[in-house]
Amino acid sequence: MILHLDMDCFFAQVEERENPRFKGKPLVVGADPKSGKGRGVVSTCNYEARKFGIQSGMAISKAYKSCSQATYLPVNKELYSRVSENIFRIVEGVSKIYERVSFDEAYIDLSKVVKNYKEAEKIGESLKKLIFRQENLTCSVGIGENKMVAKIASEEDKPDGLTVIKPSQTLKFISKKPIRDIPGIGPKTENKLEKLLGRSNLKIKDLKALSKKQLIDEFGKKGEDTYFKARGKDRSKVGSENKTKSLGREVTFDENTTDPEEIIYTFKNISKEVSGLAEIEKRKIKTVVVVCRFEEFDTYTRQISFDPVQPTEELIYKKGIKLLLRLFLKKARPVRLLGVRVLFG
DNA sequence: AATTCATTATCAC
DNA sequence: CTAACGGTGATAATGAATT
């Protein structure tokens, strides 16, 4: 028995809480729109902004065109992180078996906490109340027999919703949902599935037309997962904290550049940031990866591995710049984005 | 033959 | 009329290089 907790438009809601004058008017948290010339995206927006068609992940320039009168705020990670910690302290009080998906999303395994769905619903209600009393924030909760069902259920009645799907209701509940509601099916997979079945607007029940073999041949492991998920089955565990496997930074230039000085200078900066963060981890690194996106949006990575060593700024910079310059000199085109990432040993 | 490395693709949030 | 498009981290597939 799994509970999925999802804070309602988290970043925007926190900003409204901190500054109630933002309430009742469109609010967008994300990149600086720069009067329509900004290059980033929307992180989150409140429901008033959604009325203008604004959504998470949308280009900030597009959002600005739809609603230039909205308030645009930068992402204040520090603040959301603090609030998130408070929320997870409450989560921990419900069950020690939980999974932190992001600042604002969690799975909680209730199997050892309650005997039936009636009790699970009570837990859901009290969790919502605790979060609202202690943090003055609303969330949506979904409860189901596995992570997928819980997650789809939490979407059902947003914002401030609570939806319980008993196992006997699972198939009926998921069958009419769009396939994109299945975690792991993104735009590419949706598109491929539409081509396979020869039509669009696919529902989860439509996936039953594909055999397990067909799905595995086409999508590998993900295909096998999809086969089961289409039938309401998801055996993935609610996994607690895992060690970080990699850490990186990337930046998009305000304007594409071919200036080697600017590229090298920027690379030095992000190398420094990554080394700073990596040193805090107190772990050795074994690979440096550089990322370079050119103006046509084509993105390349180059990486070098070595015997694990304590990360230093010099090491990351020296290993990385070699890879980067090789790429840049070969392509000789304007660069849009640079990144560097380290993999821990 | 098995493991690691390098690269790309895809996804979530 | 259309396109516009971050940053961080994970996992999988695939082929080449090493052990």
mmCIF file of N, CA, C and O in Angstrom, chain A residues 29-119:
data_model
loop_
_atom_site.group_PDB
_atom_site.id
_atom_site.type_symbol
_atom_site.label_atom_id
_atom_site.label_comp_id
_atom_site.label_asym_id
_atom_site.label_seq_id
_atom_site.Cartn_x
_atom_site.Cartn_y
_atom_site.Cartn_z
ATOM 1 N N VAL A 29 7.406 31.145 -11.527
ATOM 2 C CA VAL A 29 8.741 30.964 -10.960
ATOM 3 C C VAL A 29 9.589 30.255 -12.004
ATOM 4 O O VAL A 29 9.198 29.202 -12.507
ATOM 5 N N GLY A 30 10.728 30.856 -12.331
ATOM 6 C CA GLY A 30 11.578 30.240 -13.351
ATOM 7 C C GLY A 30 12.625 31.218 -13.836
ATOM 8 O O GLY A 30 13.038 32.117 -13.096
ATOM 9 N N ALA A 31 13.028 31.063 -15.090
ATOM 10 C CA ALA A 31 14.074 31.905 -15.662
ATOM 11 C C ALA A 31 13.601 33.353 -15.767
ATOM 12 O O ALA A 31 12.399 33.631 -15.777
ATOM 13 N N ASP A 32 14.550 34.255 -15.871
ATOM 14 C CA ASP A 32 14.269 35.668 -16.089
ATOM 15 C C ASP A 32 13.752 35.844 -17.523
ATOM 16 O O ASP A 32 14.446 35.489 -18.472
ATOM 17 N N PRO A 33 12.531 36.386 -17.696
ATOM 18 C CA PRO A 33 11.995 36.497 -19.067
ATOM 19 C C PRO A 33 12.695 37.573 -19.900
ATOM 20 O O PRO A 33 12.618 37.550 -21.125
ATOM 21 N N LYS A 34 13.393 38.498 -19.261
ATOM 22 C CA LYS A 34 14.132 39.544 -19.987
ATOM 23 C C LYS A 34 13.314 40.151 -21.113
ATOM 24 O O LYS A 34 13.734 40.152 -22.275
ATOM 25 N N SER A 35 12.128 40.610 -20.748
ATOM 26 C CA SER A 35 11.216 41.241 -21.719
ATOM 27 C C SER A 35 10.976 40.379 -22.952
ATOM 28 O O SER A 35 10.857 40.882 -24.069
ATOM 29 N N GLY A 36 10.941 39.058 -22.752
ATOM 30 C CA GLY A 36 10.616 38.174 -23.858
ATOM 31 C C GLY A 36 11.833 37.532 -24.511
ATOM 32 O O GLY A 36 11.715 36.670 -25.363
ATOM 33 N N LYS A 37 13.033 37.961 -24.076
ATOM 34 C CA LYS A 37 14.236 37.433 -24.707
ATOM 35 C C LYS A 37 14.943 36.357 -23.868
ATOM 36 O O LYS A 37 16.013 35.866 -24.241
ATOM 37 N N GLY A 38 14.340 36.030 -22.723
ATOM 38 C CA GLY A 38 14.989 35.060 -21.839
ATOM 39 C C GLY A 38 15.079 33.683 -22.469
ATOM 40 O O GLY A 38 14.260 33.315 -23.307
ATOM 41 N N ARG A 39 16.093 32.895 -22.077
ATOM 42 C CA ARG A 39 16.324 31.597 -22.724
ATOM 43 C C ARG A 39 15.932 30.400 -21.857
ATOM 44 O O ARG A 39 16.028 29.269 -22.291
ATOM 45 N N GLY A 40 15.519 30.647 -20.636
ATOM 46 C CA GLY A 40 15.207 29.530 -19.747
ATOM 47 C C GLY A 40 13.778 29.031 -19.885
ATOM 48 O O GLY A 40 13.114 29.271 -20.890
ATOM 49 N N VAL A 41 13.318 28.337 -18.870
ATOM 50 C CA VAL A 41 11.957 27.794 -18.872
ATOM 51 C C VAL A 41 11.244 28.116 -17.562
ATOM 52 O O VAL A 41 11.851 28.597 -16.615
ATOM 53 N N VAL A 42 9.953 27.811 -17.552
ATOM 54 C CA VAL A 42 9.130 27.958 -16.362
ATOM 55 C C VAL A 42 9.391 26.764 -15.446
ATOM 56 O O VAL A 42 9.329 25.621 -15.898
ATOM 57 N N SER A 43 9.703 27.028 -14.188
ATOM 58 C CA SER A 43 9.807 25.920 -13.240
ATOM 59 C C SER A 43 8.417 25.535 -12.758
ATOM 60 O O SER A 43 8.008 24.386 -12.882
ATOM 61 N N THR A 44 7.724 26.506 -12.198
ATOM 62 C CA THR A 44 6.371 26.281 -11.691
ATOM 63 C C THR A 44 5.611 27.590 -11.789
ATOM 64 O O THR A 44 6.201 28.656 -11.702
ATOM 65 N N CYS A 45 4.298 27.486 -11.931
ATOM 66 C CA CYS A 45 3.492 28.702 -11.886
ATOM 67 C C CYS A 45 2.226 28.393 -11.098
ATOM 68 O O CYS A 45 1.868 27.224 -10.913
ATOM 69 N N ASN A 46 1.580 29.429 -10.615
ATOM 70 C CA ASN A 46 0.356 29.186 -9.847
ATOM 71 C C ASN A 46 -0.839 28.983 -10.787
ATOM 72 O O ASN A 46 -0.709 29.058 -12.007
ATOM 73 N N TYR A 47 -2.006 28.728 -10.203
ATOM 74 C CA TYR A 47 -3.158 28.382 -11.041
ATOM 75 C C TYR A 47 -3.672 29.567 -11.847
ATOM 76 O O TYR A 47 -4.179 29.378 -12.964
ATOM 77 N N GLU A 48 -3.497 30.763 -11.333
ATOM 78 C CA GLU A 48 -3.900 31.949 -12.104
ATOM 79 C C GLU A 48 -3.080 32.037 -13.393
ATOM 80 O O GLU A 48 -3.597 32.365 -14.456
ATOM 81 N N ALA A 49 -1.787 31.725 -13.300
ATOM 82 C CA ALA A 49 -0.942 31.773 -14.500
ATOM 83 C C ALA A 49 -1.321 30.659 -15.465
ATOM 84 O O ALA A 49 -1.224 30.812 -16.690
ATOM 85 N N ARG A 50 -1.777 29.534 -14.924
ATOM 86 C CA ARG A 50 -2.161 28.417 -15.803
ATOM 87 C C ARG A 50 -3.359 28.774 -16.665
ATOM 88 O O ARG A 50 -3.512 28.243 -17.766
ATOM 89 N N LYS A 51 -4.188 29.690 -16.157
ATOM 90 C CA LYS A 51 -5.326 30.130 -16.965
ATOM 91 C C LYS A 51 -4.870 30.783 -18.267
ATOM 92 O O LYS A 51 -5.618 30.831 -19.239
ATOM 93 N N PHE A 52 -3.638 31.284 -18.284
ATOM 94 C CA PHE A 52 -3.103 31.884 -19.507
ATOM 95 C C PHE A 52 -2.400 30.845 -20.377
ATOM 96 O O PHE A 52 -1.761 31.190 -21.369
ATOM 97 N N GLY A 53 -2.465 29.590 -19.963
ATOM 98 C CA GLY A 53 -1.836 28.535 -20.751
ATOM 99 C C GLY A 53 -0.400 28.243 -20.348
ATOM 100 O O GLY A 53 0.281 27.458 -21.004
ATOM 101 N N ILE A 54 0.059 28.909 -19.295
ATOM 102 C CA ILE A 54 1.447 28.692 -18.865
ATOM 103 C C ILE A 54 1.553 27.369 -18.100
ATOM 104 O O ILE A 54 0.659 27.004 -17.347
ATOM 105 N N GLN A 55 2.656 26.648 -18.347
ATOM 106 C CA GLN A 55 2.879 25.332 -17.730
ATOM 107 C C GLN A 55 4.347 25.177 -17.357
ATOM 108 O O GLN A 55 5.209 25.840 -17.946
ATOM 109 N N SER A 56 4.611 24.255 -16.454
ATOM 110 C CA SER A 56 5.995 23.892 -16.144
ATOM 111 C C SER A 56 6.711 23.437 -17.407
ATOM 112 O O SER A 56 6.126 22.739 -18.227
ATOM 113 N N GLY A 57 7.982 23.826 -17.534
ATOM 114 C CA GLY A 57 8.771 23.364 -18.656
ATOM 115 C C GLY A 57 8.627 24.186 -19.918
ATOM 116 O O GLY A 57 9.403 24.037 -20.864
ATOM 117 N N MET A 58 7.650 25.086 -19.916
ATOM 118 C CA MET A 58 7.443 25.931 -21.095
ATOM 119 C C MET A 58 8.583 26.961 -21.217
ATOM 120 O O MET A 58 9.088 27.449 -20.218
ATOM 121 N N ALA A 59 8.956 27.264 -22.452
ATOM 122 C CA ALA A 59 9.963 28.311 -22.671
ATOM 123 C C ALA A 59 9.478 29.604 -22.009
ATOM 124 O O ALA A 59 8.311 29.978 -22.163
ATOM 125 N N ILE A 60 10.364 30.262 -21.286
ATOM 126 C CA ILE A 60 9.963 31.464 -20.557
ATOM 127 C C ILE A 60 9.546 32.567 -21.540
ATOM 128 O O ILE A 60 8.679 33.388 -21.233
ATOM 129 N N SER A 61 10.127 32.537 -22.734
ATOM 130 C CA SER A 61 9.768 33.542 -23.749
ATOM 131 C C SER A 61 8.320 33.340 -24.203
ATOM 132 O O SER A 61 7.593 34.300 -24.455
ATOM 133 N N LYS A 62 7.906 32.093 -24.261
ATOM 134 C CA LYS A 62 6.524 31.806 -24.641
ATOM 135 C C LYS A 62 5.564 32.224 -23.527
ATOM 136 O O LYS A 62 4.508 32.802 -23.794
ATOM 137 N N ALA A 63 5.957 31.913 -22.289
ATOM 138 C CA ALA A 63 5.126 32.306 -21.152
ATOM 139 C C ALA A 63 4.938 33.819 -21.148
ATOM 140 O O ALA A 63 3.831 34.319 -20.942
ATOM 141 N N TYR A 64 6.021 34.509 -21.417
ATOM 142 C CA TYR A 64 5.973 35.971 -21.376
ATOM 143 C C TYR A 64 5.035 36.520 -22.441
ATOM 144 O O TYR A 64 4.327 37.497 -22.222
ATOM 145 N N LYS A 65 5.023 35.857 -23.591
ATOM 146 C CA LYS A 65 4.107 36.287 -24.654
ATOM 147 C C LYS A 65 2.653 36.079 -24.249
ATOM 148 O O LYS A 65 1.790 36.887 -24.573
ATOM 149 N N SER A 66 2.401 34.956 -23.559
ATOM 150 C CA SER A 66 1.018 34.682 -23.144
ATOM 151 C C SER A 66 0.575 35.602 -22.027
ATOM 152 O O SER A 66 -0.617 35.870 -21.889
ATOM 153 N N CYS A 67 1.515 36.047 -21.193
ATOM 154 C CA CYS A 67 1.119 36.804 -20.016
ATOM 155 C C CYS A 67 2.265 37.654 -19.506
ATOM 156 O O CYS A 67 2.945 37.287 -18.551
ATOM 157 N N SER A 68 2.476 38.792 -20.155
ATOM 158 C CA SER A 68 3.608 39.640 -19.757
ATOM 159 C C SER A 68 3.325 40.335 -18.424
ATOM 160 O O SER A 68 4.237 40.800 -17.760
ATOM 161 N N GLN A 69 2.037 40.378 -18.043
ATOM 162 C CA GLN A 69 1.689 41.083 -16.807
ATOM 163 C C GLN A 69 1.875 40.213 -15.558
ATOM 164 O O GLN A 69 1.705 40.686 -14.439
ATOM 165 N N ALA A 70 2.220 38.932 -15.746
ATOM 166 C CA ALA A 70 2.442 38.063 -14.580
ATOM 167 C C ALA A 70 3.656 38.545 -13.792
ATOM 168 O O ALA A 70 4.507 39.265 -14.315
ATOM 169 N N THR A 71 3.723 38.128 -12.546
ATOM 170 C CA THR A 71 4.941 38.361 -11.767
ATOM 171 C C THR A 71 5.909 37.224 -12.069
ATOM 172 O O THR A 71 5.515 36.053 -12.025
ATOM 173 N N TYR A 72 7.128 37.553 -12.392
ATOM 174 C CA TYR A 72 8.152 36.550 -12.681
ATOM 175 C C TYR A 72 9.202 36.564 -11.583
ATOM 176 O O TYR A 72 9.813 37.592 -11.316
ATOM 177 N N LEU A 73 9.371 35.421 -10.935
ATOM 178 C CA LEU A 73 10.343 35.330 -9.845
ATOM 179 C C LEU A 73 11.406 34.303 -10.181
ATOM 180 O O LEU A 73 11.114 33.283 -10.806
ATOM 181 N N PRO A 74 12.646 34.561 -9.739
ATOM 182 C CA PRO A 74 13.702 33.560 -9.939
ATOM 183 C C PRO A 74 13.488 32.385 -8.991
ATOM 184 O O PRO A 74 12.774 32.502 -7.994
ATOM 185 N N VAL A 75 14.103 31.270 -9.303
ATOM 186 C CA VAL A 75 13.996 30.075 -8.465
ATOM 187 C C VAL A 75 14.867 30.257 -7.224
ATOM 188 O O VAL A 75 16.079 30.406 -7.330
ATOM 189 N N ASN A 76 14.230 30.255 -6.067
ATOM 190 C CA ASN A 76 14.946 30.439 -4.799
ATOM 191 C C ASN A 76 15.122 29.069 -4.123
ATOM 192 O O ASN A 76 14.412 28.717 -3.186
ATOM 193 N N LYS A 77 16.096 28.313 -4.657
ATOM 194 C CA LYS A 77 16.280 26.923 -4.210
ATOM 195 C C LYS A 77 16.492 26.814 -2.708
ATOM 196 O O LYS A 77 15.994 25.901 -2.064
ATOM 197 N N GLU A 78 17.275 27.755 -2.216
ATOM 198 C CA GLU A 78 17.575 27.784 -0.781
ATOM 199 C C GLU A 78 16.290 27.732 0.055
ATOM 200 O O GLU A 78 16.133 26.914 0.954
ATOM 201 N N LEU A 79 15.366 28.611 -0.315
ATOM 202 C CA LEU A 79 14.098 28.691 0.400
ATOM 203 C C LEU A 79 13.287 27.405 0.271
ATOM 204 O O LEU A 79 12.814 26.848 1.275
ATOM 205 N N TYR A 80 13.144 26.906 -0.961
ATOM 206 C CA TYR A 80 12.316 25.707 -1.163
ATOM 207 C C TYR A 80 12.937 24.501 -0.473
ATOM 208 O O TYR A 80 12.228 23.614 -0.005
ATOM 209 N N SER A 81 14.259 24.483 -0.435
ATOM 210 C CA SER A 81 14.951 23.375 0.220
ATOM 211 C C SER A 81 14.642 23.351 1.712
ATOM 212 O O SER A 81 14.406 22.294 2.298
ATOM 213 N N ARG A 82 14.633 24.530 2.318
ATOM 214 C CA ARG A 82 14.312 24.602 3.754
ATOM 215 C C ARG A 82 12.900 24.116 4.020
ATOM 216 O O ARG A 82 12.657 23.322 4.930
ATOM 217 N N VAL A 83 11.960 24.588 3.203
ATOM 218 C CA VAL A 83 10.571 24.177 3.384
ATOM 219 C C VAL A 83 10.444 22.672 3.156
ATOM 220 O O VAL A 83 9.741 21.963 3.891
ATOM 221 N N SER A 84 11.158 22.181 2.152
ATOM 222 C CA SER A 84 11.118 20.753 1.826
ATOM 223 C C SER A 84 11.584 19.909 3.020
ATOM 224 O O SER A 84 10.979 18.881 3.338
ATOM 225 N N GLU A 85 12.642 20.362 3.673
ATOM 226 C CA GLU A 85 13.139 19.637 4.855
ATOM 227 C C GLU A 85 12.040 19.512 5.908
ATOM 228 O O GLU A 85 11.856 18.459 6.506
ATOM 229 N N ASN A 86 11.341 20.595 6.132
ATOM 230 C CA ASN A 86 10.247 20.565 7.113
ATOM 231 C C ASN A 86 9.179 19.553 6.724
ATOM 232 O O ASN A 86 8.666 18.823 7.573
ATOM 233 N N ILE A 87 8.865 19.531 5.441
ATOM 234 C CA ILE A 87 7.828 18.608 4.980
ATOM 235 C C ILE A 87 8.279 17.163 5.158
ATOM 236 O O ILE A 87 7.514 16.306 5.589
ATOM 237 N N PHE A 88 9.563 16.907 4.847
ATOM 238 C CA PHE A 88 10.039 15.529 4.962
ATOM 239 C C PHE A 88 10.175 15.081 6.411
ATOM 240 O O PHE A 88 10.147 13.890 6.703
ATOM 241 N N ARG A 89 10.299 16.041 7.312
ATOM 242 C CA ARG A 89 10.280 15.660 8.723
ATOM 243 C C ARG A 89 8.887 15.123 9.083
ATOM 244 O O ARG A 89 8.751 14.171 9.843
ATOM 245 N N ILE A 90 7.878 15.740 8.510
ATOM 246 C CA ILE A 90 6.507 15.261 8.747
ATOM 247 C C ILE A 90 6.318 13.890 8.088
ATOM 248 O O ILE A 90 5.755 12.972 8.682
ATOM 249 N N VAL A 91 6.834 13.760 6.874
ATOM 250 C CA VAL A 91 6.724 12.484 6.150
ATOM 251 C C VAL A 91 7.344 11.357 6.969
ATOM 252 O O VAL A 91 6.770 10.266 7.107
ATOM 253 N N GLU A 92 8.489 11.638 7.527
ATOM 254 C CA GLU A 92 9.210 10.621 8.292
ATOM 255 C C GLU A 92 8.397 10.143 9.493
ATOM 256 O O GLU A 92 8.522 8.994 9.912
ATOM 257 N N GLY A 93 7.563 11.054 10.010
ATOM 258 C CA GLY A 93 6.701 10.680 11.124
ATOM 259 C C GLY A 93 5.620 9.686 10.731
ATOM 260 O O GLY A 93 5.053 9.005 11.574
ATOM 261 N N VAL A 94 5.319 9.607 9.438
ATOM 262 C CA VAL A 94 4.277 8.706 8.961
ATOM 263 C C VAL A 94 4.827 7.299 8.764
ATOM 264 O O VAL A 94 4.229 6.314 9.189
ATOM 265 N N SER A 95 5.966 7.201 8.097
ATOM 266 C CA SER A 95 6.609 5.903 7.880
ATOM 267 C C SER A 95 8.086 6.125 7.601
ATOM 268 O O SER A 95 8.465 7.087 6.933
ATOM 269 N N LYS A 96 8.898 5.218 8.135
ATOM 270 C CA LYS A 96 10.344 5.321 7.885
ATOM 271 C C LYS A 96 10.671 4.884 6.457
ATOM 272 O O LYS A 96 11.743 5.163 5.943
ATOM 273 N N ILE A 97 9.732 4.169 5.831
ATOM 274 C CA ILE A 97 9.983 3.717 4.462
ATOM 275 C C ILE A 97 9.379 4.730 3.500
ATOM 276 O O ILE A 97 8.170 4.716 3.240
ATOM 277 N N TYR A 98 10.218 5.631 3.026
ATOM 278 C CA TYR A 98 9.728 6.627 2.075
ATOM 279 C C TYR A 98 10.820 6.928 1.066
ATOM 280 O O TYR A 98 11.978 6.572 1.252
ATOM 281 N N GLU A 99 10.420 7.581 -0.022
ATOM 282 C CA GLU A 99 11.368 7.907 -1.088
ATOM 283 C C GLU A 99 11.201 9.373 -1.459
ATOM 284 O O GLU A 99 10.103 9.834 -1.729
ATOM 285 N N ARG A 100 12.328 10.084 -1.443
ATOM 286 C CA ARG A 100 12.307 11.505 -1.778
ATOM 287 C C ARG A 100 12.503 11.623 -3.284
ATOM 288 O O ARG A 100 13.609 11.407 -3.773
ATOM 289 N N VAL A 101 11.463 11.936 -4.006
ATOM 290 C CA VAL A 101 11.580 12.029 -5.456
ATOM 291 C C VAL A 101 12.183 13.381 -5.841
ATOM 292 O O VAL A 101 12.979 13.481 -6.765
ATOM 293 N N SER A 102 11.806 14.408 -5.119
ATOM 294 C CA SER A 102 12.287 15.764 -5.391
ATOM 295 C C SER A 102 11.949 16.606 -4.168
ATOM 296 O O SER A 102 11.485 16.081 -3.165
ATOM 297 N N PHE A 103 12.153 17.898 -4.263
ATOM 298 C CA PHE A 103 11.797 18.795 -3.161
ATOM 299 C C PHE A 103 10.343 18.603 -2.724
ATOM 300 O O PHE A 103 10.016 18.735 -1.556
ATOM 301 N N ASP A 104 9.500 18.322 -3.677
ATOM 302 C CA ASP A 104 8.067 18.440 -3.395
ATOM 303 C C ASP A 104 7.293 17.161 -3.633
ATOM 304 O O ASP A 104 6.073 17.201 -3.732
ATOM 305 N N GLU A 105 7.977 16.045 -3.748
ATOM 306 C CA GLU A 105 7.286 14.807 -4.084
ATOM 307 C C GLU A 105 7.863 13.638 -3.317
ATOM 308 O O GLU A 105 9.087 13.505 -3.226
ATOM 309 N N ALA A 106 6.999 12.782 -2.799
ATOM 310 C CA ALA A 106 7.476 11.623 -2.043
ATOM 311 C C ALA A 106 6.549 10.435 -2.201
ATOM 312 O O ALA A 106 5.337 10.593 -2.373
ATOM 313 N N TYR A 107 7.130 9.248 -2.134
ATOM 314 C CA TYR A 107 6.354 8.016 -1.997
ATOM 315 C C TYR A 107 6.534 7.523 -0.571
ATOM 316 O O TYR A 107 7.651 7.560 -0.039
ATOM 317 N N ILE A 108 5.453 7.087 0.041
ATOM 318 C CA ILE A 108 5.525 6.548 1.390
ATOM 319 C C ILE A 108 4.914 5.147 1.374
ATOM 320 O O ILE A 108 3.790 4.972 0.889
ATOM 321 N N ASP A 109 5.646 4.167 1.898
ATOM 322 C CA ASP A 109 5.135 2.799 1.967
ATOM 323 C C ASP A 109 4.337 2.640 3.252
ATOM 324 O O ASP A 109 4.880 2.737 4.349
ATOM 325 N N LEU A 110 3.048 2.410 3.091
ATOM 326 C CA LEU A 110 2.167 2.316 4.257
ATOM 327 C C LEU A 110 1.904 0.860 4.668
ATOM 328 O O LEU A 110 1.162 0.613 5.623
ATOM 329 N N SER A 111 2.497 -0.074 3.944
ATOM 330 C CA SER A 111 2.169 -1.491 4.160
ATOM 331 C C SER A 111 2.297 -1.912 5.616
ATOM 332 O O SER A 111 1.507 -2.703 6.117
ATOM 333 N N LYS A 112 3.328 -1.372 6.281
ATOM 334 C CA LYS A 112 3.542 -1.782 7.670
ATOM 335 C C LYS A 112 2.900 -0.811 8.659
ATOM 336 O O LYS A 112 3.062 -0.943 9.867
ATOM 337 N N VAL A 113 2.199 0.191 8.131
ATOM 338 C CA VAL A 113 1.661 1.238 8.996
ATOM 339 C C VAL A 113 0.153 1.069 9.209
ATOM 340 O O VAL A 113 -0.373 1.392 10.268
ATOM 341 N N VAL A 114 -0.522 0.549 8.187
ATOM 342 C CA VAL A 114 -1.986 0.425 8.282
ATOM 343 C C VAL A 114 -2.440 -0.976 7.857
ATOM 344 O O VAL A 114 -1.695 -1.707 7.218
ATOM 345 N N LYS A 115 -3.684 -1.282 8.226
ATOM 346 C CA LYS A 115 -4.217 -2.622 7.911
ATOM 347 C C LYS A 115 -5.085 -2.609 6.661
ATOM 348 O O LYS A 115 -5.233 -3.618 5.993
ATOM 349 N N ASN A 116 -5.706 -1.456 6.373
ATOM 350 C CA ASN A 116 -6.621 -1.424 5.227
ATOM 351 C C ASN A 116 -6.675 -0.022 4.629
ATOM 352 O O ASN A 116 -6.059 0.918 5.135
ATOM 353 N N TYR A 117 -7.415 0.095 3.535
ATOM 354 C CA TYR A 117 -7.440 1.366 2.807
ATOM 355 C C TYR A 117 -8.173 2.467 3.560
ATOM 356 O O TYR A 117 -7.898 3.654 3.367
ATOM 357 N N LYS A 118 -9.086 2.052 4.414
ATOM 358 C CA LYS A 118 -9.778 3.018 5.260
ATOM 359 C C LYS A 118 -8.760 3.739 6.161
ATOM 360 O O LYS A 118 -8.757 4.972 6.262
ATOM 361 N N GLU A 119 -7.893 2.927 6.768
ATOM 362 C CA GLU A 119 -6.856 3.511 7.627
ATOM 363 C C GLU A 119 -5.861 4.329 6.815
ATOM 364 O O GLU A 119 -5.379 5.371 7.271
#
